[in-house]
Coordinates of C-alpha atoms in Angstrom, one line a residue:
M1 CA 109.9 128.5 81.0
S2 CA 108.4 127.0 84.2
V3 CA 110.3 124.8 86.4
T4 CA 109.0 122.2 88.9
Y5 CA 109.9 122.3 92.6
H6 CA 109.6 119.5 95.1
A7 CA 108.7 120.7 98.6
T8 CA 108.7 118.3 101.5
G9 CA 108.4 118.7 105.3
T10 CA 106.2 119.5 108.2
I11 CA 104.9 122.5 110.2
G12 CA 103.7 122.3 113.8
F13 CA 101.6 124.8 115.7
D14 CA 102.1 126.1 119.2
E15 CA 98.6 124.9 120.1
P16 CA 96.0 122.9 118.1
V17 CA 93.8 124.9 115.7
P18 CA 90.1 124.2 115.2
L19 CA 89.4 122.2 112.0
A20 CA 86.9 124.9 111.0
S21 CA 89.9 127.3 110.3
F22 CA 90.9 125.0 107.5
W23 CA 87.5 124.5 105.6
E24 CA 88.6 126.7 102.7
L25 CA 91.8 124.6 102.3
L26 CA 89.8 121.3 102.3
D27 CA 87.4 122.7 99.7
S28 CA 90.1 124.2 97.4
P29 CA 89.3 123.2 93.8
H30 CA 93.0 123.3 92.6
T31 CA 95.1 122.4 95.6
P32 CA 92.9 120.7 98.2
W33 CA 94.4 119.6 101.5
H34 CA 93.4 116.3 103.1
I35 CA 93.1 115.1 106.7
A36 CA 95.4 112.3 107.9
L37 CA 93.9 109.7 110.2
S38 CA 94.4 110.2 114.0
N39 CA 97.3 108.3 115.5
I40 CA 98.7 107.3 112.1
S41 CA 102.2 105.7 112.2
D42 CA 105.1 107.4 110.6
K43 CA 105.3 104.8 107.9
D44 CA 101.6 105.1 107.0
L45 CA 101.8 108.9 107.1
R46 CA 104.6 108.8 104.5
T47 CA 102.6 106.5 102.3
L48 CA 99.5 108.6 102.6
L49 CA 101.5 111.8 102.0
S50 CA 103.0 110.4 98.8
E51 CA 99.4 109.8 97.5
R52 CA 97.8 113.0 98.8
E53 CA 100.7 115.5 98.8
R54 CA 99.2 117.9 101.4
L55 CA 97.9 116.6 104.8
L56 CA 96.5 118.3 107.9
L57 CA 97.6 116.4 111.0
P58 CA 95.0 115.8 113.7
A59 CA 95.8 116.9 117.2
D60 CA 96.4 114.0 119.6
E61 CA 93.6 115.0 122.0
A62 CA 91.1 115.9 119.2
T63 CA 87.6 114.5 119.4
I64 CA 86.2 112.9 116.2
D65 CA 82.9 114.0 114.8
S66 CA 80.2 111.8 113.2
Q67 CA 81.9 112.1 109.8
G68 CA 85.3 110.9 111.2
R69 CA 86.9 114.4 111.2
P70 CA 89.1 115.6 114.1
S71 CA 88.0 118.7 116.0
H72 CA 91.6 120.2 116.0
I73 CA 94.7 120.2 113.8
K74 CA 98.2 120.2 115.3
G75 CA 100.2 120.7 112.1
F76 CA 100.5 119.8 108.4
A77 CA 102.9 117.9 106.1
V78 CA 103.7 118.3 102.4
D79 CA 105.4 116.1 99.9
W80 CA 104.6 117.9 96.6
D81 CA 105.8 118.7 93.1
A82 CA 104.6 121.9 91.5
R83 CA 105.6 125.4 90.4
S84 CA 106.9 127.6 93.2
H85 CA 103.9 130.0 93.1
V86 CA 101.4 127.1 93.5
I87 CA 103.3 125.6 96.4
G88 CA 103.9 129.0 98.0
S89 CA 100.3 130.1 97.7
A90 CA 99.0 126.9 99.3
L91 CA 101.5 127.1 102.1
R92 CA 100.7 130.8 102.7
D93 CA 96.9 130.0 102.8
A94 CA 97.6 127.3 105.4
V95 CA 99.7 129.6 107.6
L96 CA 97.0 132.2 107.4
A97 CA 94.5 129.6 108.5
V98 CA 96.6 128.9 111.6
Y99 CA 96.7 132.6 112.5
S100 CA 92.9 132.9 111.9
G101 CA 92.5 130.1 114.4
G102 CA 94.4 132.2 117.0
Q103 CA 97.6 130.2 117.0
D104 CA 101.2 130.5 115.8
L105 CA 103.8 128.3 114.1
E106 CA 105.9 126.4 116.6
D107 CA 108.4 124.7 114.4
Y108 CA 108.7 123.9 110.7
D109 CA 111.1 122.2 108.4
I110 CA 110.2 122.4 104.7
A111 CA 112.9 121.8 102.2
F112 CA 112.7 122.3 98.5
A113 CA 114.6 121.1 95.4
C114 CA 114.2 122.4 91.9
E115 CA 114.7 120.5 88.7
D116 CA 117.5 123.0 87.8
G117 CA 119.5 121.6 90.8
S118 CA 118.9 124.4 93.2
K119 CA 118.0 123.4 96.8
G120 CA 117.1 125.2 100.0
E121 CA 114.4 125.7 102.6
I122 CA 111.1 127.5 102.8
V123 CA 111.1 130.0 105.6
F124 CA 108.0 131.8 107.0
Y125 CA 107.9 135.5 108.0
A126 CA 104.4 135.8 109.3
D127 CA 102.1 137.4 111.8
E128 CA 98.3 137.6 112.1
D129 CA 98.0 140.3 109.3
T130 CA 100.4 139.0 106.7
A131 CA 102.0 135.7 105.7
V132 CA 105.2 136.0 103.7
L133 CA 107.4 133.1 102.8
G134 CA 110.9 133.0 101.5
W135 CA 112.5 130.4 99.4
E136 CA 116.1 130.5 100.7
E137 CA 118.4 128.7 98.3
N138 CA 121.6 127.1 99.9
C139 CA 122.7 125.5 96.6
A140 CA 122.3 127.0 93.1
P141 CA 124.5 125.3 90.5
G142 CA 126.1 127.8 88.1
R143 CA 124.9 130.9 89.9
V144 CA 124.8 132.7 93.3
P145 CA 122.1 131.3 95.6
E146 CA 119.2 133.8 96.2
V147 CA 116.1 134.3 98.3
F148 CA 112.9 134.7 96.4
G149 CA 109.2 135.0 97.1
C150 CA 109.6 137.4 100.1
L151 CA 106.9 139.9 99.3
P152 CA 103.4 139.6 100.6
W153 CA 101.8 137.1 98.1
D154 CA 99.3 139.7 96.9
F155 CA 102.1 141.7 95.4
Q156 CA 104.4 138.8 94.3
T157 CA 104.4 137.8 90.7
P158 CA 104.8 134.1 90.1
R159 CA 108.4 132.9 89.6
S160 CA 108.5 131.3 86.2
T161 CA 112.2 130.3 85.8

């Protein structure tokens, strides 16, 4: 049985990353990311995020190209319902794009809630060679909270319950 998770929150980078580092995320056939407008208000960002689920956030000082795309990204935001391995894979790919752009995560706050009532946060254990994320439960009704998904994604089988 598969269960659906809801992940919501933001990740900021220590320095803006060139948009080119994210091309593969923008072109992903199954879980494409989208670019938010520059200088978007918090209210408009929440509205857009509810429609798009995964947004790259333009850097404040980014120049805009002829197609309206920013030169650099300062972070990303998610508000997304899917299975844990789908969310985890997309977040891992985004973090690897940050590292490929030569930067690091500055701060992040991504919470999750599962349809089974469990809740927690997604924590990143990453460097330029590997991106591993852990789903750290702080509430698991009827059982002991656990941490899952903490192996490099290439070796982690999808969680199905």
